[in-house]
Short mmCIF file of C-alpha atoms and ligand atoms in Angstrom, two decimals:
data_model
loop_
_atom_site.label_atom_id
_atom_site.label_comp_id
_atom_site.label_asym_id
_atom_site.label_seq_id
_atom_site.Cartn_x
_atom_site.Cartn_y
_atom_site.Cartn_z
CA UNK A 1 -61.17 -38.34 -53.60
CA UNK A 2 -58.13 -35.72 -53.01
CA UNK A 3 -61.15 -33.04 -52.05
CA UNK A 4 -60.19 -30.58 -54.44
CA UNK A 5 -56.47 -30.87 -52.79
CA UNK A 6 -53.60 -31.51 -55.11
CA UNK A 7 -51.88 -34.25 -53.13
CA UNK A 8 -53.46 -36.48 -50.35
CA UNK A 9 -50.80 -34.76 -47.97
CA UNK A 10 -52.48 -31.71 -48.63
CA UNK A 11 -55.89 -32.95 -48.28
CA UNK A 12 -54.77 -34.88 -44.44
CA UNK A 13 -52.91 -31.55 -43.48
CA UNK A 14 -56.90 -30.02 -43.66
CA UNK A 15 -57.59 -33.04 -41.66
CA UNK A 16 -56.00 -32.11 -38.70
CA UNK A 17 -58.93 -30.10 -36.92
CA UNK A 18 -61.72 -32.82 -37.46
CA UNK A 19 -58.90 -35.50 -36.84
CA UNK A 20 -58.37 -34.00 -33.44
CA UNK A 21 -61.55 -33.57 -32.77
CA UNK A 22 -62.56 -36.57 -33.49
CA UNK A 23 -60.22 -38.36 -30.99
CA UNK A 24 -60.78 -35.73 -28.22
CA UNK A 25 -64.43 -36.39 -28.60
CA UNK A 26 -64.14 -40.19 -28.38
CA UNK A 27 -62.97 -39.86 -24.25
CA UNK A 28 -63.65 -36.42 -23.15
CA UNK A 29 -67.18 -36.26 -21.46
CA UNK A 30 -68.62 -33.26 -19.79
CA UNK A 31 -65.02 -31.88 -19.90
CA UNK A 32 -63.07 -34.93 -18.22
CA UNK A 33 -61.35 -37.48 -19.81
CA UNK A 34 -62.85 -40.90 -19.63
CA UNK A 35 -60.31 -44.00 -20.47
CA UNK A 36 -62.66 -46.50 -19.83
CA UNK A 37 -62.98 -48.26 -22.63
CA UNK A 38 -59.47 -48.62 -22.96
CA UNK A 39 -59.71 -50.22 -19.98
CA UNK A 40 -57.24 -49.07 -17.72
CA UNK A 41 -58.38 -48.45 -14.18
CA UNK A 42 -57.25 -45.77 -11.88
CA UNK A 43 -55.77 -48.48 -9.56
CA UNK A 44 -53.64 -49.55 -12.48
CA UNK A 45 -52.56 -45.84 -13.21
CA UNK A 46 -51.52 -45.35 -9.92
CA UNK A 47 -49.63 -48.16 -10.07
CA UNK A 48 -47.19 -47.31 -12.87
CA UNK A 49 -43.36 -47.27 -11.71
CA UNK A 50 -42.14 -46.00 -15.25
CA UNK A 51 -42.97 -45.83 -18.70
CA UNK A 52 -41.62 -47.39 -22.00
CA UNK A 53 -42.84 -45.74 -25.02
CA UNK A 54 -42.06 -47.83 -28.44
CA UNK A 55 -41.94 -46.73 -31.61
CA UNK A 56 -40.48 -45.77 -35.09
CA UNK A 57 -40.48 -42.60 -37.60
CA UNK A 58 -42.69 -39.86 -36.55
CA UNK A 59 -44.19 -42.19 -34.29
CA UNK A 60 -41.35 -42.50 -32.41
CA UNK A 61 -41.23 -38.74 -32.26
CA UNK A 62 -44.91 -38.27 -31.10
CA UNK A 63 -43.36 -40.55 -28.56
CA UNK A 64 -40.23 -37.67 -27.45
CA UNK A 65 -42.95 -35.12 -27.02
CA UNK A 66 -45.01 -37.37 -24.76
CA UNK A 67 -41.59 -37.81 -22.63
CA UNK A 68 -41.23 -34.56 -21.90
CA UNK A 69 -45.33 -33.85 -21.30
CA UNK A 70 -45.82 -37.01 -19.21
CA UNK A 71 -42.78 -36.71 -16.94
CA UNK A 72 -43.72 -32.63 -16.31
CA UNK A 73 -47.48 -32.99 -15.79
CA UNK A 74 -47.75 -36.92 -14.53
CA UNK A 75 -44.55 -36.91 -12.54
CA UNK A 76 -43.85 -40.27 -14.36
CA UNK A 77 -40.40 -41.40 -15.37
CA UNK A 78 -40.57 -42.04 -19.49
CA UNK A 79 -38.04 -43.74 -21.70
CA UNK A 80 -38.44 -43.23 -24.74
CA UNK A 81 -36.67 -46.20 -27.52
CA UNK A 82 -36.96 -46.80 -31.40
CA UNK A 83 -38.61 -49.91 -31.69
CA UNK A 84 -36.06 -51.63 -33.76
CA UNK A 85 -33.46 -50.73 -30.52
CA UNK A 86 -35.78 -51.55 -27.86
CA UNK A 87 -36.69 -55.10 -28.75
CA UNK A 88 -32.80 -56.27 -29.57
CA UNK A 89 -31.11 -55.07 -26.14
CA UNK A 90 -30.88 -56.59 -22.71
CA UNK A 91 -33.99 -55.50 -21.60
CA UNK A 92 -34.46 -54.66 -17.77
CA UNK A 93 -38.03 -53.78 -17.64
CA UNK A 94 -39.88 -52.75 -14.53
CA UNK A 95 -42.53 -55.32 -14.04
CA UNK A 96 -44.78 -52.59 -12.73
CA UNK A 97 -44.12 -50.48 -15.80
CA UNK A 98 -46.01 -49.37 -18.54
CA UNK A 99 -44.98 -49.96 -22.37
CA UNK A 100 -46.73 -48.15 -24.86
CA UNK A 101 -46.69 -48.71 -28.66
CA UNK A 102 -47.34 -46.12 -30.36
CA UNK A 103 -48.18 -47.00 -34.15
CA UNK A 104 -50.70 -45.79 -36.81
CA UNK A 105 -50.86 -48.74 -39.05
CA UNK A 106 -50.76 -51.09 -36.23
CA UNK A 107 -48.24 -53.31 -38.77
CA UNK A 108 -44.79 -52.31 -38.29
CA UNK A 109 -43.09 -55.27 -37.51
CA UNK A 110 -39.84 -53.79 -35.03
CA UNK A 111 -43.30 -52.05 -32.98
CA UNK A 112 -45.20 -55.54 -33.08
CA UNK A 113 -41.96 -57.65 -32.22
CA UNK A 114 -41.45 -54.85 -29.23
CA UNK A 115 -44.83 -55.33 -28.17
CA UNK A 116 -44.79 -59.03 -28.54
CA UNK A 117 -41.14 -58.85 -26.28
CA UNK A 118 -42.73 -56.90 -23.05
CA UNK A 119 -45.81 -58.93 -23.41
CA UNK A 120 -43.48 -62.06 -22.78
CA UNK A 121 -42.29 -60.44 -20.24
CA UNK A 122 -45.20 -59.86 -18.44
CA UNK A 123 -45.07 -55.89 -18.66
CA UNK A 124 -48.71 -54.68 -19.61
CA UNK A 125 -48.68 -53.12 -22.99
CA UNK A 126 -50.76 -50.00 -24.48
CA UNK A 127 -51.16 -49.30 -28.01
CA UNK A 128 -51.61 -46.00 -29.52
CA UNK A 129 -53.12 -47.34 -33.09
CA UNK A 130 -54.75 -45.89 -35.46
CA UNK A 131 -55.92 -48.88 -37.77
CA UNK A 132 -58.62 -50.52 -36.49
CA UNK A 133 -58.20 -54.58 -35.88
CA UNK A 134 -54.20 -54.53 -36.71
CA UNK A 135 -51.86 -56.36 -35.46
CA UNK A 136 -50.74 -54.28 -32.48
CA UNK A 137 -54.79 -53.32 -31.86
CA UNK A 138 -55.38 -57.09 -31.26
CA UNK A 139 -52.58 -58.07 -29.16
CA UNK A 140 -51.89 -55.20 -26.83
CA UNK A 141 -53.49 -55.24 -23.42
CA UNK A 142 -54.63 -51.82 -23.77
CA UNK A 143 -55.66 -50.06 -27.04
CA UNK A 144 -55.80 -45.97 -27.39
CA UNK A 145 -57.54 -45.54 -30.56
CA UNK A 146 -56.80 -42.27 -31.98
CA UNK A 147 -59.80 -41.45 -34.76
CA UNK A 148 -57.11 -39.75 -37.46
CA UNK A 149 -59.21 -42.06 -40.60
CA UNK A 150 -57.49 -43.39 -43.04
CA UNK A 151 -53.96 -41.72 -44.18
CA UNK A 152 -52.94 -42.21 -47.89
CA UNK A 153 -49.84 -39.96 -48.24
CA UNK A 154 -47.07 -42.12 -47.29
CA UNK A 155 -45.53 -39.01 -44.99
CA UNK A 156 -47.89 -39.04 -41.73
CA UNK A 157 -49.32 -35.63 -41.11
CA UNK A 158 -52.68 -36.29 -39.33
CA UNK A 159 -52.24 -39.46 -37.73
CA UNK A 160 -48.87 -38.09 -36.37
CA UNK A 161 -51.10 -35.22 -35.23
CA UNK A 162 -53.76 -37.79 -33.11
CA UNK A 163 -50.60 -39.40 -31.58
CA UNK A 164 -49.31 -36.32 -29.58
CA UNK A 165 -52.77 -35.52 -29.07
CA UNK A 166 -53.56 -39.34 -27.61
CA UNK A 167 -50.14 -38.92 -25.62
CA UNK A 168 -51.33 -35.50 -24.45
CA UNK A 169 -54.75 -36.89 -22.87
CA UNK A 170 -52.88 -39.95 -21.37
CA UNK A 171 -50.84 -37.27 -19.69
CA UNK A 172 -53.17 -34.85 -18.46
CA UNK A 173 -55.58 -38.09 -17.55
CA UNK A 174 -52.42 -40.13 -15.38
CA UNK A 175 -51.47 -36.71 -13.49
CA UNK A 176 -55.05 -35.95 -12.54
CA UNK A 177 -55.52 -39.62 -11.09
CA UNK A 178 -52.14 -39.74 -9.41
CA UNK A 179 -52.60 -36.55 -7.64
CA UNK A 180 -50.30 -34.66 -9.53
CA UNK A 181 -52.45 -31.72 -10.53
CA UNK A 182 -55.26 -30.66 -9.02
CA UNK A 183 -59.31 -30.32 -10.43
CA UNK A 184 -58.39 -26.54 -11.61
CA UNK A 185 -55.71 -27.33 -13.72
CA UNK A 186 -57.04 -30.44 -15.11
CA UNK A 187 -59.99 -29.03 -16.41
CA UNK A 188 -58.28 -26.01 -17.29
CA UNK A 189 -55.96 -28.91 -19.62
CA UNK A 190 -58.81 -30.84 -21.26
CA UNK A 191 -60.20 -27.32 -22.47
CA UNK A 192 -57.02 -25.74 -23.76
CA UNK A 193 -56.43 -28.72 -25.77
CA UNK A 194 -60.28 -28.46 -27.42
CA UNK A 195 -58.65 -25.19 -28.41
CA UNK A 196 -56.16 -26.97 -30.33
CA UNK A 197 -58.49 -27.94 -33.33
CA UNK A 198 -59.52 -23.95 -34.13
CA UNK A 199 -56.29 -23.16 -33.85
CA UNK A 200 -54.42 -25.14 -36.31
CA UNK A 201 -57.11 -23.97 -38.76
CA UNK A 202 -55.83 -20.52 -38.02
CA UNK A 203 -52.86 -21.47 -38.53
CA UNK A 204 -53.80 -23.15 -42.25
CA UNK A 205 -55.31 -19.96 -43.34
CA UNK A 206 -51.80 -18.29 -43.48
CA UNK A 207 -50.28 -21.18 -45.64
CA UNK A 208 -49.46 -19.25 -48.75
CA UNK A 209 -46.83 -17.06 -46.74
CA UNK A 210 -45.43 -20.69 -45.85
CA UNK A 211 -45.93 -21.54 -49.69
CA UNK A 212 -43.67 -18.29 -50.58
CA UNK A 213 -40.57 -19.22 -48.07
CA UNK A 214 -40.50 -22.74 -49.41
CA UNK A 215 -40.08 -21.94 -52.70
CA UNK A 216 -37.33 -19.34 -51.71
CA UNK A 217 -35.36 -22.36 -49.96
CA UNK A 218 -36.23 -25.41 -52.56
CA UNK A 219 -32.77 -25.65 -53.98
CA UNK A 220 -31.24 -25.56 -50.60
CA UNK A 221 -28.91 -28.38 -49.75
CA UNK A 222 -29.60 -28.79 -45.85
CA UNK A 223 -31.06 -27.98 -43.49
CA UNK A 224 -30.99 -27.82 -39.62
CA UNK A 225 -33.89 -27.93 -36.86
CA UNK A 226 -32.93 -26.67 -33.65
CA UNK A 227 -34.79 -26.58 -31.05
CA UNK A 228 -34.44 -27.83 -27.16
CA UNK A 229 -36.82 -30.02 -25.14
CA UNK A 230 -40.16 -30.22 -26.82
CA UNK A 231 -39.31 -28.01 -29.88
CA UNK A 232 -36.32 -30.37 -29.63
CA UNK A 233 -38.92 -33.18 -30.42
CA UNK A 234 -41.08 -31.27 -32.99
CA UNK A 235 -37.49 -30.98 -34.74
CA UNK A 236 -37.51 -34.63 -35.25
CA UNK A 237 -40.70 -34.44 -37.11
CA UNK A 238 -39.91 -31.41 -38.90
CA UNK A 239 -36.38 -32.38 -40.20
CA UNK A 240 -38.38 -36.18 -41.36
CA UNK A 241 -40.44 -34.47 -43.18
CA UNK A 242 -38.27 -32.23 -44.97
CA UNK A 243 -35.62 -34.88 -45.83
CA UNK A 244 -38.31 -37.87 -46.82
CA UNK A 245 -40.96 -35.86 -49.26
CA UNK A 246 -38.06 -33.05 -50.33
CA UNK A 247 -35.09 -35.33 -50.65
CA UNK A 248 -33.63 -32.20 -49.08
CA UNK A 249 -30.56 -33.22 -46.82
CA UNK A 250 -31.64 -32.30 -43.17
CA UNK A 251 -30.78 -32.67 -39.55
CA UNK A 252 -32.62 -32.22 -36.48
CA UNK A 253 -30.38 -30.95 -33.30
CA UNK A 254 -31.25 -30.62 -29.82
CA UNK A 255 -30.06 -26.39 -29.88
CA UNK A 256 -27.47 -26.88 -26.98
CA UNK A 257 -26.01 -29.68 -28.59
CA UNK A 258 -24.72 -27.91 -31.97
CA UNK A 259 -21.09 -26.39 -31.06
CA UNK A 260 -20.30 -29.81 -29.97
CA UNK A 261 -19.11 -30.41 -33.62
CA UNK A 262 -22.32 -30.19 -36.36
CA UNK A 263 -21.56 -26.34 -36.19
CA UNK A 264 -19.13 -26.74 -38.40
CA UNK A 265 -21.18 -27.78 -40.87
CA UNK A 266 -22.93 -24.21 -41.15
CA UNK A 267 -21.80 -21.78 -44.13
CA UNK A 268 -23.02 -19.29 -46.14
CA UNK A 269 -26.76 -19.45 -46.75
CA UNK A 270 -27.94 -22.59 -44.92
CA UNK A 271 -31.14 -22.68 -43.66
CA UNK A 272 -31.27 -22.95 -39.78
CA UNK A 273 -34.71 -23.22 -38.52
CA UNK A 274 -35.08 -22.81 -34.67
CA UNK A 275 -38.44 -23.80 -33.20
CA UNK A 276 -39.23 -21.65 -29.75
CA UNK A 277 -42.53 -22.38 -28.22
CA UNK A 278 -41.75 -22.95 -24.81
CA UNK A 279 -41.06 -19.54 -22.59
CA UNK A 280 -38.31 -21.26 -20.22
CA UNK A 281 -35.73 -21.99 -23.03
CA UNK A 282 -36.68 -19.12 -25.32
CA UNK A 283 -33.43 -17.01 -25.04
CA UNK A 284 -31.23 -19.91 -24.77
CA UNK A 285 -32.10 -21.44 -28.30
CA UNK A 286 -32.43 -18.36 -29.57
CA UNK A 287 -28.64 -17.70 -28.38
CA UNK A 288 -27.90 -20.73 -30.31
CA UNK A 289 -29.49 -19.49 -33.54
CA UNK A 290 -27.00 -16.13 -33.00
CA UNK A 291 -24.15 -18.60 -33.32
CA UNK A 292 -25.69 -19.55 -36.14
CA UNK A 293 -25.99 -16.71 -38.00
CA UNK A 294 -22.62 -15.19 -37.11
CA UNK A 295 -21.47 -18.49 -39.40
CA UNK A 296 -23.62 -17.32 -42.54
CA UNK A 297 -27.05 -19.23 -41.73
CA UNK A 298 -30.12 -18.40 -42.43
CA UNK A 299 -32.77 -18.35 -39.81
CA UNK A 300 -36.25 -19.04 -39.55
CA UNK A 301 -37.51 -18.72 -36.54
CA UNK A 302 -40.92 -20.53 -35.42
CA UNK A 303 -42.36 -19.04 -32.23
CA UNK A 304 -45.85 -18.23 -30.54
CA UNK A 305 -47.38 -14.55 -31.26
CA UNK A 306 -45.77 -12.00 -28.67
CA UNK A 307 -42.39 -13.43 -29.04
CA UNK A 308 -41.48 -10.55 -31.73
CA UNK A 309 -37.78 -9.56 -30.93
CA UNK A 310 -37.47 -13.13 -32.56
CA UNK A 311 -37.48 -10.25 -35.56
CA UNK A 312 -34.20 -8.73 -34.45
CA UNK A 313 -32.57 -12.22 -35.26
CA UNK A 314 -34.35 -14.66 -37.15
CA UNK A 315 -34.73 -13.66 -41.18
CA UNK A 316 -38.05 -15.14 -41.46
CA UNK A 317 -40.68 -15.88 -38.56
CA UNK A 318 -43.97 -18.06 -38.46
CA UNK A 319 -46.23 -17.34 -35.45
CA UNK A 320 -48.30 -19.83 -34.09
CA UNK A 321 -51.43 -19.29 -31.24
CA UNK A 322 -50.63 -19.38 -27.76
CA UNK A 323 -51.52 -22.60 -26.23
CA UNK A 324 -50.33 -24.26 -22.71
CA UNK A 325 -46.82 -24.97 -23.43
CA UNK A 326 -47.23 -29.14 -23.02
CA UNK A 327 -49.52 -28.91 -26.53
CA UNK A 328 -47.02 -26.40 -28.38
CA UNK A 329 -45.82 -29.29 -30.79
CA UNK A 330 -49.68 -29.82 -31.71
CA UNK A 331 -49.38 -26.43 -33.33
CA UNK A 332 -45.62 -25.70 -34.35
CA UNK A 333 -45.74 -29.50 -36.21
CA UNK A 334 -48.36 -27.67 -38.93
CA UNK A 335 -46.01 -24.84 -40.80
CA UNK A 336 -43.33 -27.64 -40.55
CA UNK A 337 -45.89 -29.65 -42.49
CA UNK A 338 -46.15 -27.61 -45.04
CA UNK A 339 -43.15 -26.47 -45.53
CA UNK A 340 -42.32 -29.98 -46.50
CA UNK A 341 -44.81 -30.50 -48.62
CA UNK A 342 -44.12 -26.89 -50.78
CA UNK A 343 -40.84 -27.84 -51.14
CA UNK A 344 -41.36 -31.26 -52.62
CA UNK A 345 -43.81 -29.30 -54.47
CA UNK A 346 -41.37 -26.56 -55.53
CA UNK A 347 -38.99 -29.26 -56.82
CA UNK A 348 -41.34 -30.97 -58.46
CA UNK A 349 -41.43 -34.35 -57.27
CA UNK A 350 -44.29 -37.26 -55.93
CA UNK A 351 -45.39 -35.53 -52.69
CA UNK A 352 -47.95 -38.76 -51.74
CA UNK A 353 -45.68 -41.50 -53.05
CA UNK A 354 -41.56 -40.60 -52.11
CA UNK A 355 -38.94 -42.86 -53.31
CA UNK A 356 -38.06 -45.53 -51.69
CA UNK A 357 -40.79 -45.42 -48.70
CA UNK A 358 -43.62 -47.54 -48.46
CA UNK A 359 -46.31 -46.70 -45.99
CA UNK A 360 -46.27 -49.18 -43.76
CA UNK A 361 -42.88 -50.89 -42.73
CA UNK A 362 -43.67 -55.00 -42.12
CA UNK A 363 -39.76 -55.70 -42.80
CA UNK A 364 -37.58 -55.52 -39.89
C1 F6R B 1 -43.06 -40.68 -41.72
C2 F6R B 1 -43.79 -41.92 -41.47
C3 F6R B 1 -43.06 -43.05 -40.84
C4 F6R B 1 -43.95 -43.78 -39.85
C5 F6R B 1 -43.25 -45.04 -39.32
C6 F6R B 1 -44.06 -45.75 -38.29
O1 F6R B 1 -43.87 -39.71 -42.33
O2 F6R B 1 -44.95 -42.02 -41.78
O3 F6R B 1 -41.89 -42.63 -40.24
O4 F6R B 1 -44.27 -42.91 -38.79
O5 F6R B 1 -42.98 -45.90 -40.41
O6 F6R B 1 -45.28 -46.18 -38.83
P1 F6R B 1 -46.47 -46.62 -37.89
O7 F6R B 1 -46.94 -45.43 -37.13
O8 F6R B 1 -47.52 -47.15 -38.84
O9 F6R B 1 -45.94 -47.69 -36.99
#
């Protein structure tokens, strides 16, 4: 059943291409994207004042990509709340907003109570779910499906993976209907991210370099992901994985936000890893990583190929394909993946089933 894998994580971290597929198959047509069995027409698109995207864990951090990719392609403004936040605040929703859940069991009870809360409030709700006929499937206006199949390892890799990707097509689909890109550049979208599949195998076939580092860092004690806006994001998913299959301590930091007092937590030795995939904040995280070093850290750096004078500071580097920058944490999300998942190897401890955790949260 584990496919000749060790560990079910293993086995849904070689899921990732077909998972992706799978869900980009399942609305793109003849190269465009076609929601309409979700539902949602392009009147209603249009319509949108804002967006309210709900969620927890990595969910919630497929959700801080999206922010970033929907405001900058779709021109939409996104908010982005933990579900267990969102649904026990004064809420002062936008009737002609948008709230999407974003879920892969479909069961979590803050995201169901959140969803349930808008609903009452008349706000039409979307649900990015990955279990068919849950909770949040059946009572959201709108359902996304993404096609990830069924995840055993309590750490999401592959349904986390569908999420961005189902936040990435709701994207590139809203600005092409609202007029905020034109034909060119939405086609040019929808094919760069059927790229997205062959490259993350690529990016598999170079594990056992990945496999080599982690077992270099398994005894650290912590460790920091820096990164700034979307690498800020892929950070947050990075850092959970590290801390909740490794039981390594670990913090994620937007880059800029370090020397305002977790700086002083670097010494001799720990392990900063600085994520760099997108062009236009390149020099300035990797300015932060400098700082970094000149404390005793050290760096990994995780960048796309032709970024080498990463080299001159970072002690180790992973490359990842070039892709349009909006689908960079697609790709950069994989060697943070499995550098989890060596680690908890490394140390010897119950990759699938971590202490403590239970795959889906129904507890509040
Ligand atoms: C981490 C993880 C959790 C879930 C979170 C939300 O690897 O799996 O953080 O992402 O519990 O679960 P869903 O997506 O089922 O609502």
């Amino acid at each position: 059943e584990k496919a000749g894998f060790e560990h079910f994580m293993m086995k849904e971290i070689h899921e990732q291409p077909k998972a992706l597929q799978d869900t980009l198959n399942s609305v793109v047509r003849d190269g465009v994207i076609d929601l309409s069995e979700m539902g949602l027409s392009d009147e209603e698109i249009q319509g949108i004042s804002q967006i309210y995207m709900v969620a927890c864990g990595s969910a919630y951090h497929a959700a801080m990509s999206a922010q970033y990719v929907i405001e900058d392609l779709a021109k939409i403004p996104v908010r982005v709340e933990l579900a267990s936040e969102f649904r026990y605040r004064t809420l002062l929703l936008d009737k002609k907003g948008l709230v999407v859940l974003v879920s892969q069991s479909g069961e979590t009870a803050d995201t169901l109570a959140a969803l349930r809360e808008a609903k009452s409030m008349g706000i039409r709700t979307l649900a990015i779910v990955n279990v068919v006929g849950s909770s949040i499937a059946r009572e959201a206006d709108n359902v996304f499906y993404t096609l990830a199949g069924p995840e055993i390892s309590v750490a999401t890799t592959k349904a986390y993976s569908t999420q961005l990707l189902a936040c990435d097509i709701l994207a590139v689909q809203f600005a092409k209907v609202r007029g905020a890109i034109d034909e060119d550049r939405y086609k040019g979208l929808i094919a760069e991210m059927g790229t997205l599949p062959e490259k993350i195998t690529r990016i598999l076939q170079d594990k056992e370099r990945l496999q080599w580092f982690a077992s270099k860092q398994a005894a650290a004690h912590d460790v920091f992901f820096i990164g700034r806006g979307i690498d800020y994001a892929i950070s947050l998913e990075g850092s959970l994985k590290m801390k909740e299959i490794s039981y390594i301590h670990s913090e994620a930091y937007a880059a800029g936000e370090l020397k305002h007092g977790t700086i002083s937590l670097i010494e001799d030795g720990t392990l900063v890893i600085g994520i760099l995939t997108q062009s236009d904040l390149y020099e300035k995280t990797v300015s932060n990583m400098v700082e970094c070093k000149s404390r005793g850290a050290y760096l990994m750096g995780l960048t796309t190929y032709g970024h080498y004078n990463i080299e001159d500071t970072a002690d180790f580097v992973t490359y990842i394909p070039k892709t349009d920058e909006h689908f960079a944490a697609s790709l950069a999300v994989i060697p943070l993946q499995l550098i989890g998942y060596y680690v908890s190897v490394a140390r010897g401890l119950d990759v699938d089933k971590p202490r403590n955790l239970a795959k889906s949260v129904t507890v509040e």
